[in-house]
């Protein structure tokens, strides 16, 4: 790893670094991170910042709430977001821009492409995109829920070379170091497997979300896109000197040698399977190469409730998974078509809407 070889990176900053005392924002720990970002940019590396901290920053505006419920957390996020942006903005001598996203935005292919374009346009014009989840408006079904996974989705969208997750611990330990004195730091992870997940516990601070578990999930998403990922200690100013010297100050997760194709990665790690289309057992998944298209005639069963634009799994009746794809029809419409005795309705739907799945929006599973 070396900062001078990176063309584009995503830096994720956890809540404890932004509002360490939950009395609004503090620039104490952010200064070193801001200097690191400025140095990377000066070296020609584009930077996207994913910043947590809106809830922690807004908390002090609601002093009588020891255990805030979800509505209060949303209000805290709304109250703290502007403060958090203003705190970052003061530390930079270049302009920044705010993007507030939900999983609902990222898992819709058109909106995902639009987000991608906006990030690139901001970067190409010298702005620093600062991204957070839109906590104030999002609902349970539509949220990513933690900024570790959000930062990995953003890193994939931005086609980043590296994802640096700045937290309140040095990196991944064999067990939670805040609870176990004998925990030891893991310097490098070449393969994320069940043993690695078994080391990860949840957050122990009152402001963190997800703990190490969501960071490993994020690392898994990122490395499969070919993005080297690091968990580092944002409290320690020396972390950023080490990074600039090409050293590993925390835990480094090695990227895949052969990254997943972009569309398959998005279908696997960002979009969510909302249902299944079962096709005949002799159906082959050559939709991509042969420009063929799946129609409602090819489907023998429909599972789950999905809407137009949702991602579905295409599989054979024997269980073989063939592809993940965007459905141009809702499950409701497919059931209705299947219930019709004649073909007229299906033909009309096909003429109006086109194929059930087009070759542009399908990722063949190898
Ligand atoms: N194996 C582990 N190694 C390191 N930290 C761990 C581990 N398991 C759980 N943790 C917890 O994860 C916390 C970091 O996650 P979190 O609180 O969500 O921080 P952030 O706000 O930076 O996302 C640590 O402070 C620690 O309490
Ligand atoms: N979106 C939330 C942060 C969620 C989150 O993942 O927090 P953290 O674990 O501190 O990175 C906020 O701005 O408060």
Coordinates of C-alpha atoms and ligand atoms in Angstrom, one line a residue:
X1 CA 0.0 0.0 0.0
X2 CA 1.1 3.5 -0.7
X3 CA -0.8 6.8 -0.7
X4 CA 1.1 8.0 -3.8
X5 CA -0.3 5.1 -5.9
X6 CA -3.9 5.8 -5.0
X7 CA -6.0 7.6 -7.5
X8 CA -9.1 7.8 -5.4
X9 CA -9.8 6.9 -1.8
X10 CA -12.8 6.9 0.6
X11 CA -12.1 8.0 4.3
X12 CA -14.8 7.0 6.8
X13 CA -14.9 8.7 10.2
X14 CA -16.8 7.3 13.2
X15 CA -19.0 9.3 15.6
X16 CA -16.6 9.2 18.6
X17 CA -14.1 11.2 16.6
X18 CA -16.6 13.9 15.6
X19 CA -18.4 14.4 18.9
X20 CA -16.2 12.7 21.5
X21 CA -18.0 14.3 24.5
X22 CA -21.5 14.4 22.9
X23 CA -21.5 18.2 23.5
X24 CA -21.7 19.1 19.9
X25 CA -18.8 18.7 17.4
X26 CA -15.1 19.0 18.3
X27 CA -12.4 19.5 15.7
X28 CA -9.8 17.9 18.1
X29 CA -9.4 14.6 16.3
X30 CA -10.7 15.9 12.9
X31 CA -7.8 18.2 12.4
X32 CA -5.3 15.3 11.7
X33 CA -7.8 13.6 9.4
X34 CA -8.4 16.9 7.5
X35 CA -4.6 17.4 7.1
X36 CA -4.3 13.8 5.8
X37 CA -7.2 14.5 3.3
X38 CA -5.6 17.7 2.2
X39 CA -2.2 16.1 1.7
X40 CA -3.7 13.2 -0.4
X41 CA -5.5 15.8 -2.6
X42 CA -2.3 17.8 -3.0
X43 CA -0.6 14.5 -4.1
X44 CA -3.3 14.1 -6.8
X45 CA -5.4 11.6 -5.1
X46 CA -9.2 12.2 -5.1
X47 CA -10.9 11.8 -1.7
X48 CA -14.5 11.1 -0.7
X49 CA -15.3 11.5 3.0
X50 CA -18.0 9.4 4.7
X51 CA -18.7 11.1 8.0
X52 CA -20.8 9.7 10.9
X53 CA -21.6 11.8 13.9
X54 CA -24.8 13.7 13.1
X55 CA -26.7 11.9 15.9
X56 CA -23.8 12.3 18.4
X57 CA -23.4 15.9 17.4
X58 CA -27.1 16.7 17.8
X59 CA -27.6 14.8 21.1
X60 CA -26.9 17.8 23.4
X61 CA -29.9 19.6 21.9
X62 CA -32.2 17.1 23.6
X63 CA -30.8 17.1 27.1
X64 CA -33.6 15.2 28.9
X65 CA -33.3 12.0 26.9
X66 CA -31.0 9.3 28.4
X67 CA -32.2 6.5 26.0
X68 CA -33.4 8.2 22.8
X69 CA -35.9 6.2 20.7
X70 CA -35.7 6.1 16.9
X71 CA -37.8 9.3 16.4
X72 CA -35.5 11.2 18.7
X73 CA -32.4 9.9 17.0
X74 CA -33.8 11.1 13.7
X75 CA -34.3 14.5 15.2
X76 CA -30.8 14.5 16.7
X77 CA -29.4 13.6 13.2
X78 CA -31.3 16.5 11.7
X79 CA -30.0 18.8 14.4
X80 CA -26.4 17.6 14.3
X81 CA -25.8 17.2 10.5
X82 CA -25.4 20.9 9.8
X83 CA -23.0 21.3 12.8
X84 CA -21.0 18.3 11.6
X85 CA -20.7 19.7 8.0
X86 CA -19.8 23.2 9.4
X87 CA -17.1 21.7 11.6
X88 CA -15.5 19.8 8.6
X89 CA -15.9 22.8 6.4
X90 CA -13.8 25.0 8.7
X91 CA -10.9 22.6 8.5
X92 CA -10.6 22.7 4.7
X93 CA -9.3 25.4 2.4
X94 CA -11.2 23.8 -0.5
X95 CA -15.0 23.5 -1.0
X96 CA -17.0 20.5 0.2
X97 CA -20.4 19.2 -0.8
X98 CA -23.0 17.2 1.2
X99 CA -24.7 14.0 0.0
X100 CA -27.2 12.4 2.2
X101 CA -28.1 8.9 1.1
X102 CA -30.3 5.9 2.1
X103 CA -30.2 2.3 1.0
X104 CA -33.3 3.0 -1.0
X105 CA -31.2 5.3 -3.2
X106 CA -28.3 3.0 -3.5
X107 CA -30.2 -0.2 -4.3
X108 CA -32.1 1.5 -7.2
X109 CA -29.9 1.1 -10.2
X110 CA -30.8 4.4 -11.8
X111 CA -30.4 6.4 -8.6
X112 CA -27.1 4.5 -7.9
X113 CA -25.8 5.6 -11.3
X114 CA -26.9 9.1 -10.6
X115 CA -25.1 9.1 -7.2
X116 CA -22.0 7.8 -8.9
X117 CA -22.1 10.6 -11.5
X118 CA -22.6 13.2 -8.9
X119 CA -19.6 12.0 -6.9
X120 CA -17.4 12.0 -10.0
X121 CA -18.6 15.5 -11.0
X122 CA -17.9 16.8 -7.6
X123 CA -14.4 15.2 -7.6
X124 CA -13.6 16.4 -11.1
X125 CA -14.4 20.0 -10.0
X126 CA -12.2 19.8 -7.0
X127 CA -14.9 19.5 -4.3
X128 CA -14.8 17.1 -1.4
X129 CA -18.0 15.0 -1.2
X130 CA -19.0 14.5 2.4
X131 CA -21.5 11.6 2.7
X132 CA -23.7 10.4 5.5
X133 CA -26.9 8.3 5.7
X134 CA -30.0 10.5 5.5
X135 CA -31.0 9.4 9.0
X136 CA -33.7 12.0 9.5
X137 CA -35.9 10.7 6.6
X138 CA -35.0 7.0 6.2
X139 CA -37.3 4.2 7.4
X140 CA -36.2 0.8 8.7
X141 CA -36.6 -1.0 5.4
X142 CA -34.7 1.7 3.4
X143 CA -31.7 2.3 5.6
X144 CA -28.2 0.9 5.3
X145 CA -28.1 1.3 9.1
X146 CA -24.4 1.9 9.6
X147 CA -21.8 4.0 7.9
X148 CA -19.2 1.2 7.6
X149 CA -21.3 -0.6 5.1
X150 CA -22.4 2.7 3.6
X151 CA -18.7 3.7 3.1
X152 CA -18.0 0.4 1.3
X153 CA -20.9 0.9 -1.0
X154 CA -19.7 4.4 -1.7
X155 CA -16.1 3.2 -2.3
X156 CA -17.5 0.7 -4.9
X157 CA -19.6 3.5 -6.5
X158 CA -16.6 5.8 -6.6
X159 CA -14.3 3.0 -7.9
X160 CA -11.9 3.8 -5.1
X161 CA -8.5 2.2 -4.7
X162 CA -8.6 2.2 -0.9
X163 CA -11.1 2.5 2.0
X164 CA -9.8 3.9 5.3
X165 CA -12.1 3.3 8.2
X166 CA -11.1 5.7 11.1
X167 CA -12.4 4.4 14.4
X168 CA -11.7 4.5 18.1
X169 CA -9.5 1.4 18.2
X170 CA -6.2 0.5 16.5
X171 CA -7.9 -2.0 14.2
X172 CA -9.3 -5.5 14.4
X173 CA -8.3 -7.4 17.5
X174 CA -8.7 -11.1 18.2
X175 CA -11.5 -10.0 20.5
X176 CA -13.0 -6.7 21.7
X177 CA -10.0 -5.0 23.3
X178 CA -12.3 -2.8 25.5
X179 CA -13.6 -6.0 27.2
X180 CA -10.6 -8.4 27.0
X181 CA -7.1 -7.4 28.1
X182 CA -5.5 -10.3 26.3
X183 CA -6.9 -9.2 22.8
X184 CA -4.1 -8.8 20.2
X185 CA -4.1 -6.6 17.1
X186 CA -4.4 -8.4 13.7
X187 CA -2.1 -6.5 11.3
X188 CA -3.3 -8.1 8.0
X189 CA -6.3 -10.1 6.8
X190 CA -5.8 -12.0 3.5
X191 CA -9.2 -13.7 3.6
X192 CA -12.4 -12.7 5.3
X193 CA -13.9 -15.9 6.6
X194 CA -16.0 -17.2 9.5
X195 CA -12.9 -17.1 11.9
X196 CA -12.5 -13.3 11.2
X197 CA -16.3 -12.7 11.7
X198 CA -16.1 -14.7 15.0
X199 CA -13.6 -12.1 16.4
X200 CA -15.9 -9.1 15.8
X201 CA -18.1 -7.8 18.5
X202 CA -20.6 -4.9 18.6
X203 CA -19.9 -1.3 19.6
X204 CA -19.2 -0.6 23.3
X205 CA -19.2 3.2 23.1
X206 CA -22.6 5.0 23.4
X207 CA -22.2 6.6 20.0
X208 CA -20.8 3.9 17.7
X209 CA -23.1 1.7 15.5
X210 CA -22.2 -1.8 14.6
X211 CA -18.8 -2.1 16.2
X212 CA -16.3 -4.4 14.4
X213 CA -18.9 -6.6 12.8
X214 CA -20.1 -3.9 10.4
X215 CA -16.5 -3.0 9.6
X216 CA -15.7 -6.6 8.6
X217 CA -18.9 -6.6 6.5
X218 CA -17.7 -3.3 4.9
X219 CA -14.2 -4.8 4.3
X220 CA -15.7 -7.8 2.6
X221 CA -17.7 -5.6 0.3
X222 CA -14.7 -3.4 -0.5
X223 CA -12.0 -6.1 -1.0
X224 CA -14.3 -8.0 -3.4
X225 CA -14.3 -4.8 -5.6
X226 CA -10.5 -4.8 -5.5
X227 CA -10.4 -2.0 -2.9
X228 CA -7.8 -2.4 -0.1
X229 CA -9.3 -1.6 3.2
X230 CA -7.9 -0.5 6.5
X231 CA -9.2 0.0 10.0
X232 CA -7.2 2.6 11.8
X233 CA -7.2 4.6 15.0
X234 CA -8.5 8.1 14.4
X235 CA -7.6 9.2 18.0
X236 CA -3.9 8.7 17.3
X237 CA -2.4 11.6 15.2
X238 CA 0.5 9.4 14.2
X239 CA -1.9 7.1 12.2
X240 CA -2.0 9.6 9.4
X241 CA 1.8 10.1 9.3
X242 CA 2.2 6.4 9.0
X243 CA -0.4 6.2 6.2
X244 CA 1.4 8.9 4.3
X245 CA 4.7 7.0 4.6
X246 CA 3.0 3.9 3.1
X247 CA 2.9 2.1 6.5
X248 CA 0.0 0.1 7.9
X249 CA -0.9 1.6 11.3
X250 CA -3.9 -0.7 11.9
X251 CA -5.5 -3.7 10.2
X252 CA -5.1 -4.1 6.4
X253 CA -7.6 -6.2 4.5
X254 CA -6.0 -7.4 1.2
X255 CA -8.1 -6.8 -2.0
X256 CA -9.1 -9.6 -4.3
X257 CA -6.7 -10.2 -7.1
X258 CA -9.6 -10.7 -9.5
X259 CA -12.3 -8.2 -8.4
X260 CA -16.0 -8.9 -9.1
X261 CA -17.4 -7.2 -12.2
X262 CA -19.0 -3.9 -11.3
X263 CA -22.7 -4.9 -12.0
X264 CA -22.3 -8.2 -10.2
X265 CA -20.7 -6.4 -7.2
X266 CA -23.6 -4.0 -7.1
X267 CA -26.2 -6.7 -7.3
X268 CA -24.4 -8.8 -4.6
X269 CA -23.3 -6.1 -2.2
X270 CA -25.5 -3.0 -2.6
X271 CA -28.9 -4.0 -4.1
X272 CA -31.0 -6.4 -2.1
X273 CA -32.7 -9.5 -3.5
X274 CA -36.4 -8.9 -3.2
X275 CA -37.7 -12.1 -4.8
X276 CA -37.0 -15.0 -7.1
X277 CA -37.9 -16.0 -10.7
X278 CA -37.8 -19.8 -11.2
X279 CA -37.0 -20.9 -14.8
X280 CA -37.1 -24.3 -16.4
X281 CA -34.2 -26.6 -15.4
X282 CA -32.8 -26.6 -18.9
X283 CA -32.7 -22.8 -19.0
X284 CA -29.1 -21.6 -19.5
X285 CA -27.9 -18.3 -18.2
X286 CA -26.4 -17.0 -21.5
X287 CA -28.5 -13.8 -21.5
X288 CA -25.4 -11.6 -21.3
X289 CA -23.5 -13.0 -24.2
X290 CA -26.3 -13.8 -26.6
X291 CA -28.4 -10.7 -26.3
X292 CA -31.4 -12.8 -25.4
X293 CA -34.0 -11.5 -23.0
X294 CA -36.0 -13.3 -20.3
X295 CA -39.8 -13.0 -20.8
X296 CA -42.7 -14.0 -18.6
X297 CA -43.0 -17.2 -20.7
X298 CA -39.6 -18.4 -19.4
X299 CA -40.7 -18.2 -15.8
X300 CA -42.3 -21.2 -14.2
X301 CA -42.8 -19.7 -10.7
X302 CA -42.4 -16.4 -8.9
X303 CA -41.4 -16.1 -5.2
X304 CA -41.6 -13.1 -3.0
X305 CA -43.1 -9.6 -3.4
X306 CA -41.1 -7.3 -5.6
X307 CA -41.7 -4.0 -7.5
X308 CA -40.6 -2.9 -10.9
X309 CA -36.9 -2.1 -10.7
X310 CA -36.2 -4.4 -7.8
X311 CA -33.4 -7.0 -7.9
X312 CA -34.4 -10.6 -8.2
X313 CA -32.6 -13.9 -8.2
X314 CA -33.1 -16.0 -11.3
X315 CA -32.7 -19.7 -10.5
X316 CA -33.7 -23.1 -11.8
X317 CA -36.3 -25.3 -10.1
X318 CA -33.4 -27.5 -8.8
X319 CA -32.0 -24.6 -6.9
X320 CA -29.1 -23.7 -9.2
X321 CA -28.6 -19.9 -9.0
X322 CA -28.2 -18.5 -12.5
X323 CA -28.2 -14.7 -12.2
X324 CA -29.2 -11.6 -10.3
X325 CA -31.1 -9.1 -12.3
X326 CA -33.4 -6.1 -12.3
X327 CA -37.0 -7.0 -12.9
X328 CA -39.0 -4.8 -15.3
X329 CA -42.2 -6.4 -13.9
X330 CA -43.6 -6.5 -10.4
X331 CA -44.4 -9.9 -8.8
X332 CA -48.0 -8.8 -8.8
X333 CA -48.1 -8.4 -12.5
X334 CA -46.3 -11.7 -13.1
X335 CA -48.9 -13.5 -11.0
X336 CA -51.7 -11.8 -12.9
X337 CA -50.1 -12.8 -16.2
X338 CA -49.8 -16.4 -15.0
X339 CA -53.5 -16.5 -14.0
X340 CA -54.7 -15.4 -17.5
X341 CA -56.0 -18.2 -19.8
X342 CA -55.1 -16.6 -23.0
X343 CA -51.7 -15.0 -24.1
X344 CA -53.2 -11.7 -25.1
X345 CA -52.5 -9.9 -21.8
X346 CA -48.9 -11.2 -21.7
X347 CA -48.3 -10.2 -25.3
X348 CA -49.6 -6.7 -24.6
X349 CA -47.5 -6.3 -21.5
X350 CA -44.5 -7.5 -23.4
X351 CA -45.1 -5.0 -26.2
X352 CA -45.6 -2.1 -23.7
X353 CA -43.0 -2.9 -21.1
X354 CA -40.5 -5.0 -23.0
X355 CA -38.8 -8.1 -21.6
X356 CA -39.1 -9.1 -18.0
X357 CA -35.3 -8.8 -17.7
X358 CA -33.1 -7.1 -20.2
X359 CA -29.5 -8.1 -20.9
X360 CA -28.3 -4.7 -19.7
X361 CA -29.3 -5.3 -16.2
X362 CA -28.3 -8.9 -15.5
X363 CA -25.3 -10.2 -13.7
X364 CA -24.6 -13.9 -14.4
X365 CA -23.5 -15.9 -11.4
X366 CA -20.5 -18.0 -12.1
Ligands
LIG1 N1 -12.5 -7.7 17.7 C1 -12.6 -6.4 17.9 N2 -11.6 -5.6 17.7 C2 -11.7 -4.2 17.9 N3 -12.8 -3.6 18.3 C3 -13.9 -4.4 18.6 C4 -13.8 -5.8 18.4 N4 -15.1 -6.3 18.7 C5 -15.8 -5.2 19.0 N5 -15.1 -4.1 19.0 C6 -15.7 -2.7 19.3 O1 -15.8 -2.0 18.1 C7 -15.7 -0.6 18.5 C8 -15.5 0.2 17.2 O2 -16.8 0.3 16.5 P1 -17.8 1.5 16.7 O3 -18.1 1.8 18.1 O4 -19.0 1.2 15.8 O5 -16.9 2.7 16.1 P2 -17.1 3.7 15.0 O6 -18.0 4.8 15.6 O7 -15.7 4.2 14.7 O8 -17.8 3.1 13.8 C9 -14.6 -0.6 19.4 O9 -14.5 0.5 20.2 C10 -14.8 -1.9 20.2 O10 -15.6 -1.6 21.4
LIG2 N1 -25.5 8.1 10.3 C1 -25.2 8.1 11.7 C2 -23.9 7.3 12.0 C3 -24.1 5.8 11.9 C4 -22.8 5.0 12.2 O1 -22.6 4.0 11.6 O2 -22.0 5.5 13.2 P1 -20.5 5.0 13.5 O3 -20.6 3.6 13.9 O4 -20.0 5.9 14.5 O5 -19.8 5.1 12.2 C5 -24.9 9.5 12.2 O6 -24.5 10.4 11.4 O7 -25.0 9.7 13.4

